[in-house]
mmCIF file of C-alpha atoms in Angstrom:
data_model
loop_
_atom_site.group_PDB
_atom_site.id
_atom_site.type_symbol
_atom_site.label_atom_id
_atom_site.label_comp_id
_atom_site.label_asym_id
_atom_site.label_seq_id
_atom_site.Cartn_x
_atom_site.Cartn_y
_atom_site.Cartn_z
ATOM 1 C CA UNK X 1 1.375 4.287 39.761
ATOM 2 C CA UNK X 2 0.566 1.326 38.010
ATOM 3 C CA UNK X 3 -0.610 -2.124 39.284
ATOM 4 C CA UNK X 4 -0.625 -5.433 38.019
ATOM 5 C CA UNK X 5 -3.591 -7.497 39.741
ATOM 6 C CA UNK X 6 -3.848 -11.536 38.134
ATOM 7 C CA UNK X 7 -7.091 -12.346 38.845
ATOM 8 C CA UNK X 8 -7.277 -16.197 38.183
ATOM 9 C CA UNK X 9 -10.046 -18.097 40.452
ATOM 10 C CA UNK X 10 -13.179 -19.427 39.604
ATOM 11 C CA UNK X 11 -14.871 -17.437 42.111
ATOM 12 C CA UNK X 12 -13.828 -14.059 40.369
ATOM 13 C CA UNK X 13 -14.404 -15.340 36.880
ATOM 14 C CA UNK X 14 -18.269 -16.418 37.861
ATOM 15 C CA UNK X 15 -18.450 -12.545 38.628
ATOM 16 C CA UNK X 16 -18.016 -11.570 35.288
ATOM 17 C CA UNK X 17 -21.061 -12.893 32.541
ATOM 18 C CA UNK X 18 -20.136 -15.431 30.005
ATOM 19 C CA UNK X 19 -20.064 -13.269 27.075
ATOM 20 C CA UNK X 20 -17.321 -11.024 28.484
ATOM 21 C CA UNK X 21 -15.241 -14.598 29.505
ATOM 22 C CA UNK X 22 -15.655 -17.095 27.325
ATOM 23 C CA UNK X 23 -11.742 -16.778 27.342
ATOM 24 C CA UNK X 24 -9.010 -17.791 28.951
ATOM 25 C CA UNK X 25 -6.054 -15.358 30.850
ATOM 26 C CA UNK X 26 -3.807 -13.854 28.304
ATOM 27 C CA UNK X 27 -0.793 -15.029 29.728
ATOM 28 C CA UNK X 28 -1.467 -18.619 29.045
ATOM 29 C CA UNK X 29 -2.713 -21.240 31.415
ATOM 30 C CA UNK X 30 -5.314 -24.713 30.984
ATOM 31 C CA UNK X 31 -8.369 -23.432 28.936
ATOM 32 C CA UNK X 32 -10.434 -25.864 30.713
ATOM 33 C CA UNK X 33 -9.848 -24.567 33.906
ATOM 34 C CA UNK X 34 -10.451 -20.792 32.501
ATOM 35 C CA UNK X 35 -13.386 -21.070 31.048
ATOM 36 C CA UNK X 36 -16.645 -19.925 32.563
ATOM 37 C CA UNK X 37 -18.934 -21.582 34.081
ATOM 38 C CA UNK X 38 -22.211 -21.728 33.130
ATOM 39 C CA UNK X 39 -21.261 -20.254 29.514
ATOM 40 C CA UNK X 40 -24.322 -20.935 27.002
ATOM 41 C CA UNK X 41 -23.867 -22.944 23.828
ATOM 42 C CA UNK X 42 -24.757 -20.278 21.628
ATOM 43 C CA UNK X 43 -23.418 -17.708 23.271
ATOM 44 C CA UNK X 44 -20.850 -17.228 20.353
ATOM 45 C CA UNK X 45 -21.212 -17.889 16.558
ATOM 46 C CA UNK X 46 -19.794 -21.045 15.160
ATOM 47 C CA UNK X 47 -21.131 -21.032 11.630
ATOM 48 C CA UNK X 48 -18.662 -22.310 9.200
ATOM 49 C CA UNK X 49 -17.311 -19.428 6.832
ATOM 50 C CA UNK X 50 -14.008 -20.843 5.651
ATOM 51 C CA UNK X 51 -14.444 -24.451 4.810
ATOM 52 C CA UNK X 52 -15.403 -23.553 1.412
ATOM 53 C CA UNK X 53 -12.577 -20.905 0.782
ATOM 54 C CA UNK X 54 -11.010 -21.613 -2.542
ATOM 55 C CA UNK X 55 -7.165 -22.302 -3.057
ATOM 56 C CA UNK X 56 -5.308 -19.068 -4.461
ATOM 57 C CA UNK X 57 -3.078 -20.228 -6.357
ATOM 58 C CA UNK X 58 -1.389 -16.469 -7.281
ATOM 59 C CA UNK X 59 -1.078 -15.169 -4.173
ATOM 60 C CA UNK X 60 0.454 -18.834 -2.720
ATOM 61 C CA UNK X 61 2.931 -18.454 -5.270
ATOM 62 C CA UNK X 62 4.609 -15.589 -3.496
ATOM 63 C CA UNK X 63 5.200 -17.786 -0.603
ATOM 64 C CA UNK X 64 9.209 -19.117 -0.231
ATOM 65 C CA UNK X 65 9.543 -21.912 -1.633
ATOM 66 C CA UNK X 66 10.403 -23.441 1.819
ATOM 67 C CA UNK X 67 7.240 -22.640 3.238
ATOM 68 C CA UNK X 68 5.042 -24.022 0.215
ATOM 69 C CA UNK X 69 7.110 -27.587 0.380
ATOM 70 C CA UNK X 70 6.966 -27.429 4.344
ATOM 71 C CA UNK X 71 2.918 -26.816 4.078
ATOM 72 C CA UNK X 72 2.758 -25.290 7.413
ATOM 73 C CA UNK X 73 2.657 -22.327 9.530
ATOM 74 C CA UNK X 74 2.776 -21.610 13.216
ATOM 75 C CA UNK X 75 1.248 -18.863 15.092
ATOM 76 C CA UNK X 76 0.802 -17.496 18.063
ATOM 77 C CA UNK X 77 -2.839 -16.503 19.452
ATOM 78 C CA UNK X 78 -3.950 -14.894 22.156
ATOM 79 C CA UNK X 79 -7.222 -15.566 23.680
ATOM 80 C CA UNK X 80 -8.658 -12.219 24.204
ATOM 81 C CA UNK X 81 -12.606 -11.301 24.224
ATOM 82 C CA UNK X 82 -15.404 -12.021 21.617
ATOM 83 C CA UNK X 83 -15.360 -10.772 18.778
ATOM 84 C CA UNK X 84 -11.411 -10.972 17.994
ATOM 85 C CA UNK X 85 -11.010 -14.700 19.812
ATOM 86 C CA UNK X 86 -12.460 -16.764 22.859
ATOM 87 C CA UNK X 87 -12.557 -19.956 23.934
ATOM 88 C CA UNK X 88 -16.340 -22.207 23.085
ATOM 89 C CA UNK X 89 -17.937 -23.070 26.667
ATOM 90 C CA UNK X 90 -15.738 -26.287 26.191
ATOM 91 C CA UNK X 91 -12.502 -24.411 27.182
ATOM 92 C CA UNK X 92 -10.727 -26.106 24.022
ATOM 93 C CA UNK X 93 -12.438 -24.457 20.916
ATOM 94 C CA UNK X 94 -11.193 -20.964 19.959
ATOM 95 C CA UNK X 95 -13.196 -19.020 17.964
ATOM 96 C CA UNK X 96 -13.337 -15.521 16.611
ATOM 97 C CA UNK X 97 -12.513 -12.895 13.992
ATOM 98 C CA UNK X 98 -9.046 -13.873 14.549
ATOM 99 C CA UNK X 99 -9.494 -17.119 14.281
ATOM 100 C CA UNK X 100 -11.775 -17.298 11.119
ATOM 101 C CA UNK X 101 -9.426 -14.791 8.864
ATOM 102 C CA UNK X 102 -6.306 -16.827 10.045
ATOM 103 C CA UNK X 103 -7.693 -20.271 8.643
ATOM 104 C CA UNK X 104 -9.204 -18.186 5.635
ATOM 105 C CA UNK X 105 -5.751 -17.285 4.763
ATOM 106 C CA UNK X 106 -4.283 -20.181 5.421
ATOM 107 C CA UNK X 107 -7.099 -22.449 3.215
ATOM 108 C CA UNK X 108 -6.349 -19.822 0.516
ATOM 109 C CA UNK X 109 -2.796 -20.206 0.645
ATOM 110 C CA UNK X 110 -2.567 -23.943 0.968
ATOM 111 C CA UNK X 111 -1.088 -23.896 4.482
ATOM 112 C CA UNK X 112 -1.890 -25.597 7.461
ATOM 113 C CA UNK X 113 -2.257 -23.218 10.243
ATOM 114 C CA UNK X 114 -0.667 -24.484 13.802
ATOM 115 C CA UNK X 115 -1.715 -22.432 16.395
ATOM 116 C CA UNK X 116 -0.442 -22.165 20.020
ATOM 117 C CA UNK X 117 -2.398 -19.901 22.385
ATOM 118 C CA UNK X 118 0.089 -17.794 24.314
ATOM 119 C CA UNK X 119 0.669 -14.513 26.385
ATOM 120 C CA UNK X 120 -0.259 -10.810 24.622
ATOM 121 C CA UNK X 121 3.021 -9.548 26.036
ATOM 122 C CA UNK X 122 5.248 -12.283 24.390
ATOM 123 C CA UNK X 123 4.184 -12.891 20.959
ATOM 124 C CA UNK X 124 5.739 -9.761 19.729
ATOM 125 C CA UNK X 125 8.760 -10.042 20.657
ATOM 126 C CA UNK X 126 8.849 -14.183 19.688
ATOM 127 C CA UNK X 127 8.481 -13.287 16.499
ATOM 128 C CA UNK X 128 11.813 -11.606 16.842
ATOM 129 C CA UNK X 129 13.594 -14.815 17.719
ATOM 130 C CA UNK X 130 11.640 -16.767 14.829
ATOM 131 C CA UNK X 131 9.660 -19.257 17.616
ATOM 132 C CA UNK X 132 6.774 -18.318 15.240
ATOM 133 C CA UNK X 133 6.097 -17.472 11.775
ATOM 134 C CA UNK X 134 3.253 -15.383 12.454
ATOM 135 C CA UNK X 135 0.976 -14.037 15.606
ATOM 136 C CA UNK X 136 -2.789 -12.764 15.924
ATOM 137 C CA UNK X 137 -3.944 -10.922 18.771
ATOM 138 C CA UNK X 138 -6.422 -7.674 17.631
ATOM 139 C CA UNK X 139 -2.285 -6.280 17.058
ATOM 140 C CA UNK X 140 -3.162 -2.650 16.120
ATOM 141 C CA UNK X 141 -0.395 -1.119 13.745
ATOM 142 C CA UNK X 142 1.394 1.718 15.918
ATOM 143 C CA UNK X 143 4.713 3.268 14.398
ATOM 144 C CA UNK X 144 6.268 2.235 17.510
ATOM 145 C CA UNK X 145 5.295 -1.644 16.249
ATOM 146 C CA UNK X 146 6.385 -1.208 12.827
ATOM 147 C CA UNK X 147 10.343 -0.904 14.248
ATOM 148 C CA UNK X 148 10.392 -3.931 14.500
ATOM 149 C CA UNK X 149 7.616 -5.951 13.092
ATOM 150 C CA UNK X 150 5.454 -5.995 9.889
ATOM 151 C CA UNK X 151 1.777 -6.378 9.592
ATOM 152 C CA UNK X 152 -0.407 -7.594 6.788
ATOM 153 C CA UNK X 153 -3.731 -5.729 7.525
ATOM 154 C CA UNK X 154 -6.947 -7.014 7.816
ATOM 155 C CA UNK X 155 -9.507 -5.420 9.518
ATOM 156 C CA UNK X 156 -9.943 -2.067 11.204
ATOM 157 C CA UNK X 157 -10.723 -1.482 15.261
ATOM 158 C CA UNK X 158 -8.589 0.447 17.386
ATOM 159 C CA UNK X 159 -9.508 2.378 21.037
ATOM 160 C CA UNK X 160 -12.723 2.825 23.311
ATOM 161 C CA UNK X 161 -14.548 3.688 26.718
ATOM 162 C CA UNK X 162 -16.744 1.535 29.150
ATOM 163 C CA UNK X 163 -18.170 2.943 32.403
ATOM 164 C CA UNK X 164 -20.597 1.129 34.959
ATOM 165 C CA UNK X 165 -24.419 1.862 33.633
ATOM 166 C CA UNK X 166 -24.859 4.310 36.631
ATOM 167 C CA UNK X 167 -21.437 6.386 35.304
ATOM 168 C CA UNK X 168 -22.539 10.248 34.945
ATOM 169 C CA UNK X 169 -19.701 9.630 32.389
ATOM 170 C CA UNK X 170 -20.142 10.324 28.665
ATOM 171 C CA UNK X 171 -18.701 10.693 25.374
ATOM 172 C CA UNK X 172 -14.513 10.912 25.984
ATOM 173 C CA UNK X 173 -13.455 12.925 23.798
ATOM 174 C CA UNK X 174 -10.524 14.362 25.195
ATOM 175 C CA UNK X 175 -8.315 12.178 27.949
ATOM 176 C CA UNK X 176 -8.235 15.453 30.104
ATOM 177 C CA UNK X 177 -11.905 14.496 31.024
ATOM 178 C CA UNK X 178 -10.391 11.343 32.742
ATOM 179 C CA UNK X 179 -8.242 13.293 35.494
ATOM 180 C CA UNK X 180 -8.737 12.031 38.756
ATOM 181 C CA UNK X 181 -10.596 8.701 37.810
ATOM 182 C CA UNK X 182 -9.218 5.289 37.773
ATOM 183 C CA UNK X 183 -9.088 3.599 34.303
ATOM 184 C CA UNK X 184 -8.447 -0.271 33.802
ATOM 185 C CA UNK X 185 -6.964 -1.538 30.843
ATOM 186 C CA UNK X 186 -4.409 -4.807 29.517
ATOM 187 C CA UNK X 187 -1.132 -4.588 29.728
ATOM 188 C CA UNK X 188 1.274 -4.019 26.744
ATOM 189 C CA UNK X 189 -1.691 -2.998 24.839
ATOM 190 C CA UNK X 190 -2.027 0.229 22.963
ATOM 191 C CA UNK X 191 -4.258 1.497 25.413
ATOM 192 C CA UNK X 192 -1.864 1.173 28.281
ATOM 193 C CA UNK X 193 0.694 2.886 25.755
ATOM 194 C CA UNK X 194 -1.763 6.068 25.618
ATOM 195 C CA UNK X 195 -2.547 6.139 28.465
ATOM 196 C CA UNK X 196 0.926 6.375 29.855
ATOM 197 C CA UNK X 197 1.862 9.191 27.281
ATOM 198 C CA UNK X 198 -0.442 11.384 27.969
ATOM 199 C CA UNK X 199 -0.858 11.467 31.299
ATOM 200 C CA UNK X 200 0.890 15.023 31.859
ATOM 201 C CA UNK X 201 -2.319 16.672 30.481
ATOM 202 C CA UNK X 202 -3.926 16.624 34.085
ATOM 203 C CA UNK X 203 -0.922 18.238 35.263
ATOM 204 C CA UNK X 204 -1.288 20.720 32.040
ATOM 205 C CA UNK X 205 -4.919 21.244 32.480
ATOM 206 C CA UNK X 206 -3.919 22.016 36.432
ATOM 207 C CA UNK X 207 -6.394 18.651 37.350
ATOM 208 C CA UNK X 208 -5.158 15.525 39.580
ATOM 209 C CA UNK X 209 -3.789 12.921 37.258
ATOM 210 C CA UNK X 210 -5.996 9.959 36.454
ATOM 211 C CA UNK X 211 -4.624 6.250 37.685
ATOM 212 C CA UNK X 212 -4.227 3.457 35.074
ATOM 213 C CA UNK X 213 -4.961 0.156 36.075
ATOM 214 C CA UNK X 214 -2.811 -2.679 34.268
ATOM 215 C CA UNK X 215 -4.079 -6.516 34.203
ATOM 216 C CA UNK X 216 -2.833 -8.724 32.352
ATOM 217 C CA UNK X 217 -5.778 -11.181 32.605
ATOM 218 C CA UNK X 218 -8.112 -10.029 29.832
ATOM 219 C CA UNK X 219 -11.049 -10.167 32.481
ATOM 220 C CA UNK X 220 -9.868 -8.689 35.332
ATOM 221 C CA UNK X 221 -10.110 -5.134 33.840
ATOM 222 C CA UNK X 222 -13.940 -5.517 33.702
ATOM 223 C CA UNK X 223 -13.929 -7.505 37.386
ATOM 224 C CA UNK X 224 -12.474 -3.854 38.534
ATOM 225 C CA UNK X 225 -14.937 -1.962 36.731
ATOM 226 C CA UNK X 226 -17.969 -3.913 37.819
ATOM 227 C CA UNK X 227 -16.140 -3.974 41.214
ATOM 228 C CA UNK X 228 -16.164 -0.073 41.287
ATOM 229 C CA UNK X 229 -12.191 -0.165 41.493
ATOM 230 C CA UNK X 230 -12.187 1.107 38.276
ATOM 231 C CA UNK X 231 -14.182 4.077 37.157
ATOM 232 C CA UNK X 232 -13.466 3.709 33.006
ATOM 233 C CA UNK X 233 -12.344 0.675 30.737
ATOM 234 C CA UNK X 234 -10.278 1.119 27.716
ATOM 235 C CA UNK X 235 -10.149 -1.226 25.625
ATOM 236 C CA UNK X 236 -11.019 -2.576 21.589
ATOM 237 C CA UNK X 237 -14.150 -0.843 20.037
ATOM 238 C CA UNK X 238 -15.575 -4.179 19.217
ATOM 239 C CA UNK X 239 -14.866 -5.811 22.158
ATOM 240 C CA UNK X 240 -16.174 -3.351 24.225
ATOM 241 C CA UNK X 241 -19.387 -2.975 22.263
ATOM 242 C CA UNK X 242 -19.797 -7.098 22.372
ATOM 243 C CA UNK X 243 -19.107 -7.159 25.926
ATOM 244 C CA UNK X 244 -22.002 -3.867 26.804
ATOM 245 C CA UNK X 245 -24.483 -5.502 24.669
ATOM 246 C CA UNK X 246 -23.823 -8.977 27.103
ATOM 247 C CA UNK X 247 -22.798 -7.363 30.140
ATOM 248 C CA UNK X 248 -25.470 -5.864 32.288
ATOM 249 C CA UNK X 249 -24.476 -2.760 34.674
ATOM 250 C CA UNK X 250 -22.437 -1.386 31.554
ATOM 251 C CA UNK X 251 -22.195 0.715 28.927
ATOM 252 C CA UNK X 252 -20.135 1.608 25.446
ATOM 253 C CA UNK X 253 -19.342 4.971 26.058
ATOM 254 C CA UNK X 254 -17.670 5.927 22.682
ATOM 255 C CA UNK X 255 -14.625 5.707 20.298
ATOM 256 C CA UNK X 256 -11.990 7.059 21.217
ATOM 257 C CA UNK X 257 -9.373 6.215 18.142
ATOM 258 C CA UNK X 258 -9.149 4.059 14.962
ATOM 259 C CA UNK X 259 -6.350 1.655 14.043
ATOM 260 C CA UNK X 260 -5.681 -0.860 11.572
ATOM 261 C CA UNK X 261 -5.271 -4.538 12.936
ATOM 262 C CA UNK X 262 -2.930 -6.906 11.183
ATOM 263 C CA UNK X 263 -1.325 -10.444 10.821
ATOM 264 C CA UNK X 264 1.975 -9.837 12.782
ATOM 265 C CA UNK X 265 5.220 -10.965 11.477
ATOM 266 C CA UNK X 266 9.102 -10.430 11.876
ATOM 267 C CA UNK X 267 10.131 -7.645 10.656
ATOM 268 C CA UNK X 268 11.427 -7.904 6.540
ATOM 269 C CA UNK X 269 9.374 -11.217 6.581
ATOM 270 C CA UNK X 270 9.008 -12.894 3.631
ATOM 271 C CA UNK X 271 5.357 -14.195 3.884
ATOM 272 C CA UNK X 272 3.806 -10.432 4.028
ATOM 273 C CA UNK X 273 3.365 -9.772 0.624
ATOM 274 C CA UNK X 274 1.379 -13.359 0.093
ATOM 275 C CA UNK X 275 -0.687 -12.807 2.827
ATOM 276 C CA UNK X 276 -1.689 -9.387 1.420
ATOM 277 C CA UNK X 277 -2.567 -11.185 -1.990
ATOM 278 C CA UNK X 278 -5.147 -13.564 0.205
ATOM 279 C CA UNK X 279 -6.763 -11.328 1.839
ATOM 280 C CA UNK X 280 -7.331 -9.757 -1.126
ATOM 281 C CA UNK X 281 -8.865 -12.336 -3.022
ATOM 282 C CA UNK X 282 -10.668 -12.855 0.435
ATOM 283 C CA UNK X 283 -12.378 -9.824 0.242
ATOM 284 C CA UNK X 284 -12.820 -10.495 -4.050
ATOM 285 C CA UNK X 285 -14.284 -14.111 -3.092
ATOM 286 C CA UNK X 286 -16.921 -12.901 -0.201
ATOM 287 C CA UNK X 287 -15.270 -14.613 2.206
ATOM 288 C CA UNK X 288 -14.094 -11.549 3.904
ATOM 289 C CA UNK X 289 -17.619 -9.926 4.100
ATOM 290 C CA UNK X 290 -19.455 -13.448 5.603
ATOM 291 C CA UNK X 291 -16.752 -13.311 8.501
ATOM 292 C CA UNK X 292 -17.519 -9.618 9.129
ATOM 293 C CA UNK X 293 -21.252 -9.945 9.005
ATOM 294 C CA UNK X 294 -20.930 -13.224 11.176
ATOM 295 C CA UNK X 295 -19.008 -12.003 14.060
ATOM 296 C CA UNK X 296 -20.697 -8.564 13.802
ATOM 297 C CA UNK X 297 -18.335 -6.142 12.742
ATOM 298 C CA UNK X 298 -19.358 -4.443 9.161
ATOM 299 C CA UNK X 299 -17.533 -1.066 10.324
ATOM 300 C CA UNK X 300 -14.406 -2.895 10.955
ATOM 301 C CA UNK X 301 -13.821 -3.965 7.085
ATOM 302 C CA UNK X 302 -11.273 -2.135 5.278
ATOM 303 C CA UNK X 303 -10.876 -0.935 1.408
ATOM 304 C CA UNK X 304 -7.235 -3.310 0.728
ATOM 305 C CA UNK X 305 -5.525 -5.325 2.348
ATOM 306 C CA UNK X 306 -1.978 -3.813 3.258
ATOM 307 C CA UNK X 307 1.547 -4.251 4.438
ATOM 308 C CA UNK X 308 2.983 -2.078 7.390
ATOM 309 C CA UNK X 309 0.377 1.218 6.850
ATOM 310 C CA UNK X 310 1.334 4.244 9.094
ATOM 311 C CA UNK X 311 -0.239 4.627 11.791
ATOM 312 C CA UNK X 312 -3.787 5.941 11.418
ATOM 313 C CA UNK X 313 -2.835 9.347 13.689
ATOM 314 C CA UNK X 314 -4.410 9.865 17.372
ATOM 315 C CA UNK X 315 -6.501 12.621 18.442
ATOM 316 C CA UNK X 316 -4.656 15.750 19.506
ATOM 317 C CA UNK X 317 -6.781 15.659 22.442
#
């Protein structure tokens, strides 16, 4: 069975420590009356990487012609957890990975980026019906995803464990060793998609199956661990090892999978190939390495830049 808890007031935010909230709920809402209280100044990064990114003039020529006279872009963001995006104690300023390599490409390409928070659930398929040219959102590239949308990749994450600091839990290796436990994660995430599909291996392995726990407010899955109504988080490798480092009572218990994270776009889109081309010259610049290094996340750079990849296969455990 899976549940759906939204988890919205002040009270249960305060529970959870700034680093791990300096967000807002994934399916939207008033920043300002998300964001945490308390949150310190420099809790997150805000050196300037991108203002001195250099136009590139090859890769804008592969734009449409349309889109170079028009001189704008939209896309949709979601507000997640540090480092991939999350709101400045202010409520209004998003900041992240994300949010850096988005303006990067954007400066590179000429474009002004317009960007409109909304819900994880709904950007994919809004790209669909065209309400946005592009969306961000730590989207890792599954073959299920590439039916029906392309990516321009960018960086590497993919899946990992958290447990309470008191967990006898260690290294998850194989999901057999979660049978019986309780495991919170967001919903329409990858995660949520594993953990779904696999499930019959309790019933393989002759164990009692484990329970997934769906929210679709990006703090409320670390509100149940904390809470002990969870017993395991899944969630991003980078976001869980920001939020252990911040978090006290909680620990990164390992990686669990790799995947490549991309720009999302409608599927045959136009744009991909000119987005590859900027990261690119991103990466040939510097730029690319000075947004890794500030937000963190060396392991998470990739060789190329590149358009739709397979899917980097899962464990057979």
């Amino acid at each position: 069975m899976r549940t759906r808890p939204r988890i919205r007031t002040a009270a249960a935010f305060a529970l959870i420590t700034a680093a791990a909230l300096t967000l807002t709920a994934c399916s939207g809402g008033d920043p300002a009356e998300s964001a945490p209280a308390g949150a310190a100044k420099d809790a997150l990064p805000t050196e300037d990487v991108v203002s001195g990114v250099r136009a590139n003039e090859a890769a804008a020529k592969l734009l449409p012609a349309d889109v170079r006279k028009r001189g704008t872009l939209s896309l949709a963001a979601t507000v997640g957890t540090p480092p991939s995006s999350a709101y400045l104690p202010d409520g209004k300023t998003l900041v992240g990975l994300d949010v850096d390599f988005a303006n990067a490409v954007g400066k590179a390409l000429g474009l002004e980026i317009k960007r409109e928070v909304a819900g994880f659930e709904a950007i994919l398929p809004a790209l669909g019906s065209d309400k946005y040219d592009l969306g961000t959102g730590n989207f890792g590239v599954t073959e299920e995803r590439r039916k029906t949308i392309d990516f321009v990749t960018y960086v590497n994450d993919g899946q990992g464990f958290a447990a309470r600091a008191d967990s006898s839990l260690g290294e998850i290796t194989d999901l057999t060793q979660l049978c019986g436990l309780t495991v919170a994660t967001g919903a329409g995430t990858t995660f949520e998609r594993t953990l779904e599909k696999n499930k019959e291996r309790c019933a393989q392995a002759g164990k009692k199956p484990y329970e997934v726990s769906v929210f679709n407010d990006v703090g409320a899955p670390w509100l149940a661990l904390r809470q002990g109504r969870a017993d395991v988080l899944m969630s991003t490798i980078n976001g869980i090892r920001y939020a252990t480092t911040k978090q006290p009572g909680t620990k990164f218990l390992n990686e669990y999978r790799r995947l490549d994270v991309g720009f999302a776009f409608k599927k045959g889109t136009p744009l991909a190939p000119a987005f590859q081309a900027a990261v690119n010259g991103l990466k040939a610049d510097g730029t690319y390495d000075l947004i890794l290094k500030k937000w963190g996340v060396a392991d998470s750079g990739i060789e190329e830049s590149r358009i739709s990849p397979p899917e980097i296969p899962a464990p057979t455990k």
